[in-house]
mmCIF file of C-alpha atoms and ligand atoms in Angstrom:
data_model
loop_
_atom_site.group_PDB
_atom_site.id
_atom_site.type_symbol
_atom_site.label_atom_id
_atom_site.label_comp_id
_atom_site.label_asym_id
_atom_site.label_seq_id
_atom_site.Cartn_x
_atom_site.Cartn_y
_atom_site.Cartn_z
ATOM 1 C CA MET G 1 125.290 94.809 151.467
ATOM 2 C CA PRO G 2 127.246 93.466 149.287
ATOM 3 C CA VAL G 3 130.580 91.941 150.710
ATOM 4 C CA THR G 4 133.626 93.057 148.240
ATOM 5 C CA VAL G 5 137.162 91.421 147.922
ATOM 6 C CA GLU G 6 138.230 94.382 150.473
ATOM 7 C CA HIS G 7 135.917 93.188 153.178
ATOM 8 C CA VAL G 8 136.981 89.621 152.809
ATOM 9 C CA THR G 9 140.885 91.235 152.655
ATOM 10 C CA HIS G 10 139.880 93.015 156.239
ATOM 11 C CA PHE G 11 138.729 89.647 157.255
ATOM 12 C CA LEU G 12 142.132 87.703 156.208
ATOM 13 C CA THR G 13 143.854 90.872 157.988
ATOM 14 C CA ALA G 14 141.691 90.595 161.444
ATOM 15 C CA ALA G 15 141.691 86.241 161.655
ATOM 16 C CA ALA G 16 145.719 86.899 161.600
ATOM 17 C CA ALA G 17 145.150 89.537 164.561
ATOM 18 C CA ILE G 18 143.055 87.446 166.313
ATOM 19 C CA ILE G 19 145.240 84.129 165.808
ATOM 20 C CA HIS G 20 148.167 86.023 166.886
ATOM 21 C CA GLU G 21 146.663 87.292 169.651
ATOM 22 C CA HIS G 22 145.607 84.021 170.906
ATOM 23 C CA ARG G 23 148.575 82.386 169.463
ATOM 24 C CA ASP G 24 150.275 81.196 173.079
ATOM 25 C CA GLU G 25 146.617 80.207 174.164
ATOM 26 C CA LEU G 26 146.502 77.959 171.537
ATOM 27 C CA THR G 27 149.308 75.960 171.828
ATOM 28 C CA ALA G 28 149.043 75.390 175.248
ATOM 29 C CA LEU G 29 145.726 74.307 174.532
ATOM 30 C CA ASP G 30 147.814 71.741 171.860
ATOM 31 C CA ALA G 31 150.593 70.997 174.906
ATOM 32 C CA ALA G 32 147.813 68.917 176.391
ATOM 33 C CA ILE G 33 146.695 66.922 173.930
ATOM 34 C CA GLY G 34 148.555 67.105 170.881
ATOM 35 C CA ASP G 35 152.145 67.933 170.276
ATOM 36 C CA ALA G 36 152.081 72.136 171.826
ATOM 37 C CA ASP G 37 152.750 73.436 167.691
ATOM 38 C CA HIS G 38 148.889 74.428 166.829
ATOM 39 C CA GLY G 39 149.419 78.316 168.049
ATOM 40 C CA ALA G 40 152.454 78.951 166.254
ATOM 41 C CA ASN G 41 151.300 77.041 162.800
ATOM 42 C CA LEU G 42 148.547 79.583 162.384
ATOM 43 C CA ASP G 43 150.534 82.038 163.400
ATOM 44 C CA ARG G 44 152.968 81.604 160.549
ATOM 45 C CA GLY G 45 150.495 80.310 158.439
ATOM 46 C CA PHE G 46 149.036 83.710 158.377
ATOM 47 C CA SER G 47 151.118 86.463 158.502
ATOM 48 C CA ALA G 48 152.431 84.176 154.908
ATOM 49 C CA VAL G 49 148.704 85.328 154.079
ATOM 50 C CA LEU G 50 149.228 88.804 155.220
ATOM 51 C CA ASN G 51 152.066 89.045 152.732
ATOM 52 C CA ARG G 52 150.728 87.447 150.476
ATOM 53 C CA LEU G 53 147.758 89.600 150.689
ATOM 54 C CA PRO G 54 149.074 92.626 148.318
ATOM 55 C CA THR G 55 149.712 90.764 145.642
ATOM 56 C CA VAL G 56 146.172 89.315 144.942
ATOM 57 C CA ALA G 57 144.306 92.796 145.754
ATOM 58 C CA ASP G 58 142.918 93.947 142.137
ATOM 59 C CA LYS G 59 141.495 90.043 142.439
ATOM 60 C CA ASP G 60 138.333 88.038 142.545
ATOM 61 C CA ILE G 61 137.134 86.965 145.810
ATOM 62 C CA GLY G 62 137.584 83.130 144.589
ATOM 63 C CA THR G 63 141.384 83.923 144.100
ATOM 64 C CA VAL G 64 142.079 85.722 147.172
ATOM 65 C CA LEU G 65 140.933 83.205 148.824
ATOM 66 C CA LYS G 66 142.243 80.139 146.934
ATOM 67 C CA THR G 67 145.579 81.975 147.312
ATOM 68 C CA THR G 68 145.309 82.452 151.101
ATOM 69 C CA GLY G 69 144.480 78.536 150.832
ATOM 70 C CA MET G 70 147.706 77.283 148.896
ATOM 71 C CA THR G 71 149.173 79.562 151.408
ATOM 72 C CA ILE G 72 148.232 78.103 154.219
ATOM 73 C CA VAL G 73 148.958 74.698 152.574
ATOM 74 C CA SER G 74 152.472 75.831 151.897
ATOM 75 C CA THR G 75 153.359 77.371 155.464
ATOM 76 C CA VAL G 76 151.338 75.751 158.241
ATOM 77 C CA GLY G 77 152.047 71.682 158.466
ATOM 78 C CA GLY G 78 150.569 69.561 160.634
ATOM 79 C CA ALA G 79 147.191 68.142 160.196
ATOM 80 C CA SER G 80 145.514 72.102 160.496
ATOM 81 C CA GLY G 81 147.520 73.276 157.483
ATOM 82 C CA PRO G 82 145.874 70.738 154.669
ATOM 83 C CA LEU G 83 142.158 71.054 156.862
ATOM 84 C CA TYR G 84 142.288 74.843 156.899
ATOM 85 C CA GLY G 85 144.156 75.080 153.098
ATOM 86 C CA THR G 86 141.291 72.790 151.734
ATOM 87 C CA ALA G 87 138.590 74.965 153.395
ATOM 88 C CA PHE G 88 139.968 78.373 152.495
ATOM 89 C CA VAL G 89 140.543 76.518 148.962
ATOM 90 C CA ARG G 90 137.214 74.915 148.647
ATOM 91 C CA ALA G 91 135.614 78.704 149.878
ATOM 92 C CA GLY G 92 137.312 79.927 146.604
ATOM 93 C CA MET G 93 136.332 77.840 143.812
ATOM 94 C CA ALA G 94 132.655 78.115 145.756
ATOM 95 C CA LEU G 95 133.549 81.902 144.554
ATOM 96 C CA ALA G 96 134.986 81.821 141.737
ATOM 97 C CA ASP G 97 135.795 84.860 139.345
ATOM 98 C CA ARG G 98 132.885 86.791 141.944
ATOM 99 C CA HIS G 99 134.177 90.100 142.883
ATOM 100 C CA GLU G 100 130.518 90.191 144.955
ATOM 101 C CA MET G 101 128.614 88.063 147.422
ATOM 102 C CA SER G 102 125.591 88.172 149.210
ATOM 103 C CA ASP G 103 124.551 86.438 152.296
ATOM 104 C CA GLU G 104 123.550 82.959 151.101
ATOM 105 C CA ASP G 105 127.289 83.137 149.456
ATOM 106 C CA VAL G 106 128.632 83.952 152.510
ATOM 107 C CA VAL G 107 126.427 80.698 153.687
ATOM 108 C CA LEU G 108 127.620 78.581 150.514
ATOM 109 C CA ALA G 109 131.414 79.717 150.666
ATOM 110 C CA LEU G 110 131.407 78.340 155.121
ATOM 111 C CA GLU G 111 129.603 75.181 153.745
ATOM 112 C CA ALA G 112 132.152 74.501 150.927
ATOM 113 C CA ALA G 113 134.838 74.817 153.298
ATOM 114 C CA LEU G 114 133.120 72.405 156.037
ATOM 115 C CA GLU G 115 132.518 69.964 152.893
ATOM 116 C CA GLY G 116 136.018 70.630 152.232
ATOM 117 C CA ILE G 117 137.609 70.415 155.836
ATOM 118 C CA ILE G 118 135.591 66.519 155.773
ATOM 119 C CA ALA G 119 136.592 65.616 152.364
ATOM 120 C CA ARG G 120 140.266 65.572 153.692
ATOM 121 C CA GLY G 121 140.214 64.631 157.730
ATOM 122 C CA LYS G 122 136.838 62.279 157.514
ATOM 123 C CA ALA G 123 135.688 63.527 160.791
ATOM 124 C CA GLN G 124 132.119 63.589 162.176
ATOM 125 C CA ARG G 125 130.843 66.056 164.436
ATOM 126 C CA GLY G 126 131.590 64.918 168.344
ATOM 127 C CA GLU G 127 135.049 63.419 167.155
ATOM 128 C CA LYS G 128 136.594 66.273 169.021
ATOM 129 C CA THR G 129 137.713 68.534 165.622
ATOM 130 C CA MET G 130 137.769 72.257 164.130
ATOM 131 C CA VAL G 131 134.161 70.367 163.098
ATOM 132 C CA ASP G 132 132.687 70.762 166.289
ATOM 133 C CA ALA G 133 132.862 74.668 166.336
ATOM 134 C CA LEU G 134 132.451 75.075 162.023
ATOM 135 C CA ALA G 135 128.848 73.415 161.548
ATOM 136 C CA PRO G 136 126.794 74.796 164.340
ATOM 137 C CA ALA G 137 128.334 78.405 163.419
ATOM 138 C CA ILE G 138 126.542 77.267 159.650
ATOM 139 C CA GLU G 139 123.604 76.195 161.686
ATOM 140 C CA ALA G 140 123.228 79.335 163.812
ATOM 141 C CA LEU G 141 123.976 81.629 160.520
ATOM 142 C CA ARG G 142 121.281 79.870 158.046
ATOM 143 C CA THR G 143 118.482 80.051 161.225
ATOM 144 C CA ALA G 144 119.369 83.729 161.824
ATOM 145 C CA LEU G 145 119.605 84.833 158.036
ATOM 146 C CA ALA G 146 115.827 83.375 157.468
ATOM 147 C CA GLU G 147 114.484 84.909 160.965
ATOM 148 C CA GLY G 148 115.624 87.959 158.872
ATOM 149 C CA ARG G 149 119.145 89.190 161.001
ATOM 150 C CA SER G 150 121.765 91.523 159.392
ATOM 151 C CA LEU G 151 124.785 89.326 157.735
ATOM 152 C CA GLY G 152 126.858 90.978 160.310
ATOM 153 C CA ARG G 153 124.263 90.287 163.246
ATOM 154 C CA ALA G 154 123.794 86.135 161.845
ATOM 155 C CA LEU G 155 127.809 85.744 161.934
ATOM 156 C CA GLN G 156 127.923 86.991 165.623
ATOM 157 C CA GLN G 157 125.293 84.155 166.216
ATOM 158 C CA ALA G 158 127.191 82.181 164.681
ATOM 159 C CA ALA G 159 130.653 82.957 166.256
ATOM 160 C CA ALA G 160 128.564 82.519 169.281
ATOM 161 C CA ALA G 161 127.867 79.346 168.127
ATOM 162 C CA ALA G 162 131.091 78.147 167.292
ATOM 163 C CA GLU G 163 132.322 79.086 170.580
ATOM 164 C CA ALA G 164 130.074 77.018 172.302
ATOM 165 C CA GLY G 165 130.725 74.381 169.863
ATOM 166 C CA ALA G 166 134.315 74.472 171.118
ATOM 167 C CA LYS G 167 133.698 74.873 174.873
ATOM 168 C CA ALA G 168 131.844 71.451 174.195
ATOM 169 C CA THR G 169 134.877 69.783 172.967
ATOM 170 C CA ILE G 170 135.914 69.775 176.475
ATOM 171 C CA PRO G 171 133.935 65.856 177.431
ATOM 172 C CA MET G 172 134.363 64.471 173.914
ATOM 173 C CA LEU G 173 136.682 61.736 173.334
ATOM 174 C CA ALA G 174 139.788 62.495 170.559
ATOM 175 C CA MET G 175 138.873 60.318 167.256
ATOM 176 C CA LYS G 176 141.010 62.054 164.720
ATOM 177 C CA GLY G 177 144.847 63.411 164.561
ATOM 178 C CA ARG G 178 147.142 63.676 167.274
ATOM 179 C CA ALA G 179 144.722 63.599 170.042
ATOM 180 C CA SER G 180 142.856 60.513 169.351
ATOM 181 C CA TYR G 181 146.475 58.896 170.455
ATOM 182 C CA LEU G 182 145.511 59.812 173.646
ATOM 183 C CA GLY G 183 142.159 57.572 174.037
ATOM 184 C CA GLU G 184 140.231 58.175 177.662
ATOM 185 C CA ARG G 185 143.135 60.623 178.250
ATOM 186 C CA SER G 186 141.690 63.554 175.564
ATOM 187 C CA ILE G 187 138.871 63.820 177.987
ATOM 188 C CA GLY G 188 138.801 67.097 179.441
ATOM 189 C CA HIS G 189 140.107 68.869 177.327
ATOM 190 C CA GLN G 190 138.895 71.750 174.980
ATOM 191 C CA ASP G 191 140.370 71.094 171.577
ATOM 192 C CA PRO G 192 142.534 73.164 169.689
ATOM 193 C CA GLY G 193 141.479 73.217 166.462
ATOM 194 C CA ALA G 194 137.871 74.199 167.525
ATOM 195 C CA THR G 195 139.176 76.827 169.163
ATOM 196 C CA SER G 196 140.855 78.732 166.129
ATOM 197 C CA THR G 197 137.727 78.000 164.055
ATOM 198 C CA ALA G 198 135.929 79.947 166.691
ATOM 199 C CA TYR G 199 138.647 82.544 166.267
ATOM 200 C CA LEU G 200 138.143 82.549 162.842
ATOM 201 C CA LEU G 201 134.495 83.146 162.928
ATOM 202 C CA ARG G 202 135.101 85.800 165.309
ATOM 203 C CA ALA G 203 137.486 87.838 163.058
ATOM 204 C CA LEU G 204 134.338 87.141 160.110
ATOM 205 C CA ALA G 205 132.121 88.462 162.492
ATOM 206 C CA MET G 206 133.459 91.309 163.385
ATOM 207 C CA THR G 207 134.602 92.691 160.128
ATOM 208 C CA CYS G 208 131.192 92.431 158.733
ATOM 209 C CA SER G 209 129.462 93.876 161.553
ATOM 210 C CA ARG G 210 131.917 96.726 161.438
ATOM 211 C CA ASN G 211 131.372 97.225 157.688
ATOM 212 C CA GLU G 212 127.351 97.134 158.596
ATOM 213 C CA GLU G 213 127.522 100.153 161.023
ATOM 214 C CA VAL G 214 129.544 101.988 158.593
ATOM 215 C CA ALA G 215 127.547 101.352 155.686
HETATM 216 P P1 ADP X 301 149.547 68.143 164.726
HETATM 217 O O1 ADP X 301 147.987 67.558 165.186
HETATM 218 O O2 ADP X 301 149.371 67.853 162.883
HETATM 219 O O3 ADP X 301 149.919 69.064 165.235
HETATM 220 P P2 ADP X 301 147.916 71.396 164.747
HETATM 221 O O4 ADP X 301 147.654 70.826 166.078
HETATM 222 O O5 ADP X 301 148.387 72.284 163.755
HETATM 223 O O6 ADP X 301 148.131 69.642 164.006
HETATM 224 O O7 ADP X 301 146.184 70.825 164.521
HETATM 225 C C1 ADP X 301 145.768 70.019 165.492
HETATM 226 C C2 ADP X 301 144.170 70.366 164.934
HETATM 227 O O8 ADP X 301 143.652 69.459 163.460
HETATM 228 C C3 ADP X 301 142.779 69.248 166.364
HETATM 229 O O9 ADP X 301 142.900 70.055 167.351
HETATM 230 C C4 ADP X 301 142.220 69.407 165.310
HETATM 231 O O10 ADP X 301 140.761 70.287 166.027
HETATM 232 C C5 ADP X 301 142.157 68.826 163.984
HETATM 233 N N1 ADP X 301 142.242 68.176 162.914
HETATM 234 C C6 ADP X 301 142.741 67.253 163.740
HETATM 235 N N2 ADP X 301 142.591 65.867 162.520
HETATM 236 C C7 ADP X 301 142.021 66.353 162.467
HETATM 237 C C8 ADP X 301 140.311 65.464 161.206
HETATM 238 N N3 ADP X 301 140.891 64.383 160.558
HETATM 239 N N4 ADP X 301 139.753 66.463 160.774
HETATM 240 C C9 ADP X 301 139.563 67.678 161.111
HETATM 241 N N5 ADP X 301 140.224 68.099 161.935
HETATM 242 C C10 ADP X 301 141.441 67.686 162.519
HETATM 243 MG MG1 MG X 302 149.841 69.915 166.909
#
């Protein structure tokens, strides 16, 4: 079943809800190794995205995602604003003028998002950032689709891989962003950005699984 603009809108609504629900937890994680603003930053950004959604409801998927990215860049601030903003803009560029996307297009959009984050932030895996959640999620998604899973099931596996990736940042030494200023003291804490990435993938998985159930 193809993914449509309506599904993308449902995903963004679910993303805003899950970020809002976990706002204090994300901020607490950032209090330990950053400046205690990650939850508030993202909550502000995704609620601005929700407000913009009605203005792009009749547009193509690429426009919806690009508008999301630009809204995030202009409202989130910090390191994560430009990083998540670039991720959504790149995903939108990969889907320019499209009204439907296949399973493979979902993979390509997530890969474009990851490439955008890496181009902007220069982080590699193992450096305690959002890359440590998104990269294993895409691998799990590819594997699950190759094994014949439905998109919803495959995204559930991707979300689980992102959650495991976020947990795996606990023993890592932060090499990028504010947490890197702490040096060895960053060890023993879960990265806030990897954690929010895992929540965003959970929102995507929930949206696509629900679509399959009602189909
Ligand atoms: P700030 O650190 O400016 O306060 P946030 O608190 O909103 O911004 O976001 C912090 C998160 O951003 C970190 O937990 C990390 O996952 C992510 N991050 C920071 N720098 C980079 C980078 N260079 N590449 C990828 N992710 C990064
Ligand atoms: Mg912060």
